[in-house]
Structure formats: structure tokens, C-alpha cells
């Protein structure tokens, strides 16, 4: 581990400084029995349970620090948290610096600038709303799709950095509060109402139209026996499948078994051992489907699935945002207000690096 600036190694609990580390100095840090070793020498302090910080002395310049960790570069400093079998490495980074490693991971940097700006605002809003999502683990956000994909400096691109800078500090709010700024790859032609995915009605997460319909088509087949096994693993012991009941997909048309956008609400499945209802969301998870916008039929012992879209369908559709930006010449403000109905933009801060 090293940094491009002079840094300090400090006790998180007390703020006590262990050492001043000149720029470019390489440190090999290990942890055994909850004791930290720096280049083989133990840090002899009583309480390191809260971890150690490898950070610039003045946190106002945190965005200018670059840390080298196992050959990868990250903006900001590093916090090391002791664990039973080693330690966790936490990147301490400003919101704007964090976004530089997120936005190009979530949306291709070659896309229209207005779509990139919409993604930047959505990602910033999500990050700030969920700032303490992993508080029990000792950090705010993870680097996976559970929160947002984060790749550090190696992921950064000039186009996405420009979109982040152009929208610096901007978030999306509803009645003055940060929204649940969900986004997904492609809606398939229409986004979804929150109540049909979560069972909770959030007014700004509503079914929204798209420029194009029946996008991102996909297919999947599996034998009835394979499906029976998968269902049984999740407590649906229906035996050999005999019948599937699901109305035909019509985009934007709801029904007892379909949502407002046409996604599958539930499927009635009959087997040799009985009948049960399985939700579209469960089927998506259990069968590894791209979306719940699909048709499903059983013929000659084979289950055929044909669908559209990719993702949960809530909030901003990334491919939809691209289409609105490129073909309708919408600004990022128009895109955000379309996918998050009734929301407005708010500038929380104006200087980059906050």
C-alpha cells in the first residue's frame, strides 16, 4: 500500500498518529490475531478495534489523495478494519471521487452526455440516501451491485468524469427528501410501479413509457423436470409439471396475473402432487431470468420462456434514458423527471470534491 501524497497512519478510535508516511512509500500491512503489522513490525497500541487510517492529514484535500492497493489505484484514503481472519480494506473517498469509479461501471461512457448526467445524478442520490447501508460492517457502501459497482480509478473515463463534474452536488428529491433513485438496464418497453415489485406504493416510482417497445428480447428453455427440481428447492414440491397458467403478455396491459406494465405478477403451476401460485419475482430469481416481463408455456415436457428487458424495472431505465437523450433530445433533467415522477433536482453543494 502506498499513496501519492504524504500521509499519516492513525488509530481510528483515538486519532493518535502512528507514523508520518512520505509520498510513494510502500507499506506491507498484515493482521494476525487482531494485531496490525506494518512492514513486519506490530503497532503496539492497546485499542485498534476500530481500525487504522491511512489518510492525508487535512481531509479537505482527501479528493487529491491517490492510494495504491495491491496494484490498483483508488481516490482518497484507506481504512483497515480488523477481522477474525485478517482485515477489511475500506476506501475513504469523497462522494464525487466515489462516483468517478461508479458511473462508468453502471453506464457505458460512450453514451450520450445527457444520459450520463442522468446516471450521475441517480448514482449520487442513491449513494447519499444509502450512506450507512453497511454501517454494521464498518463502512457505508459495498463495491458490488448490492449497492453500486465501484472500480476505483481504473474504471474512470473522461466522459463520465465530465458528466459528474457538470452535475456536481445535484440530487433528486421528493418533498425535500432524497429519493430511492433505483435504476436498471432496460425496462423492455415500460417501467414498473413500485407496489407491483415491493408491495409498497412510492408515487415517484411509477410505470413510465419508453421510446421503444419490446426491447432487449431474451429466451430461455428448460425441461419440466429441471423446473420441478428448482421449484422443490424453494419449497414448491409439485411433482412432475402438468400445466402452466399465465395470460399472454401485452405490454402496458394489466390483469389478475400481470402488473400495469404487463410483467408477471404470478403464475399458477399444476403438478402431479398439487397446485401452487409462484410470483414472477420468485421465478425470476429461481430460474435466473433477466426480467419478469415474459411469456411462459409448457409443451411436450419443455418449458419455454420468452421475454424482454433486463432488471427489476423500477426507476430509471438506462437504455431508455439513452433513447430519450439521443432520439428525443431530452436533457438529463427531463429524463430524471420522467422516470421519477413528481421529483425535482436539488443542489446540495457546488464545489467538486464534497
Tab-separated table of C-alpha atoms in Angstrom, residues 10 38-39 50 56 64 126 138 148 151 174 189 241 244 264 288 307 314 337 351:
chain	number	residue	atom	x	y	z
A	10	UNK	CA	-3.631	6.801	12.620
A	38	UNK	CA	3.479	-2.673	9.243
A	39	UNK	CA	6.437	-4.000	7.252
A	50	UNK	CA	-11.946	0.441	15.251
A	56	UNK	CA	-3.855	12.729	4.358
A	64	UNK	CA	-6.458	14.699	-4.187
A	126	UNK	CA	-28.594	6.558	-4.294
A	138	UNK	CA	-17.935	-0.606	9.381
A	148	UNK	CA	-23.387	0.216	-6.810
A	151	UNK	CA	-13.994	0.143	-9.707
A	174	UNK	CA	-39.312	14.335	-3.498
A	189	UNK	CA	-40.686	-1.062	-23.138
A	241	UNK	CA	-45.249	-30.414	-14.053
A	244	UNK	CA	-48.813	-23.667	-16.582
A	264	UNK	CA	-45.749	-11.327	-14.396
A	288	UNK	CA	-32.221	-16.893	-13.434
A	307	UNK	CA	-39.305	-12.056	-22.525
A	314	UNK	CA	-38.117	0.220	-11.237
A	337	UNK	CA	-38.386	13.735	-14.037
A	351	UNK	CA	-17.780	22.616	-5.259
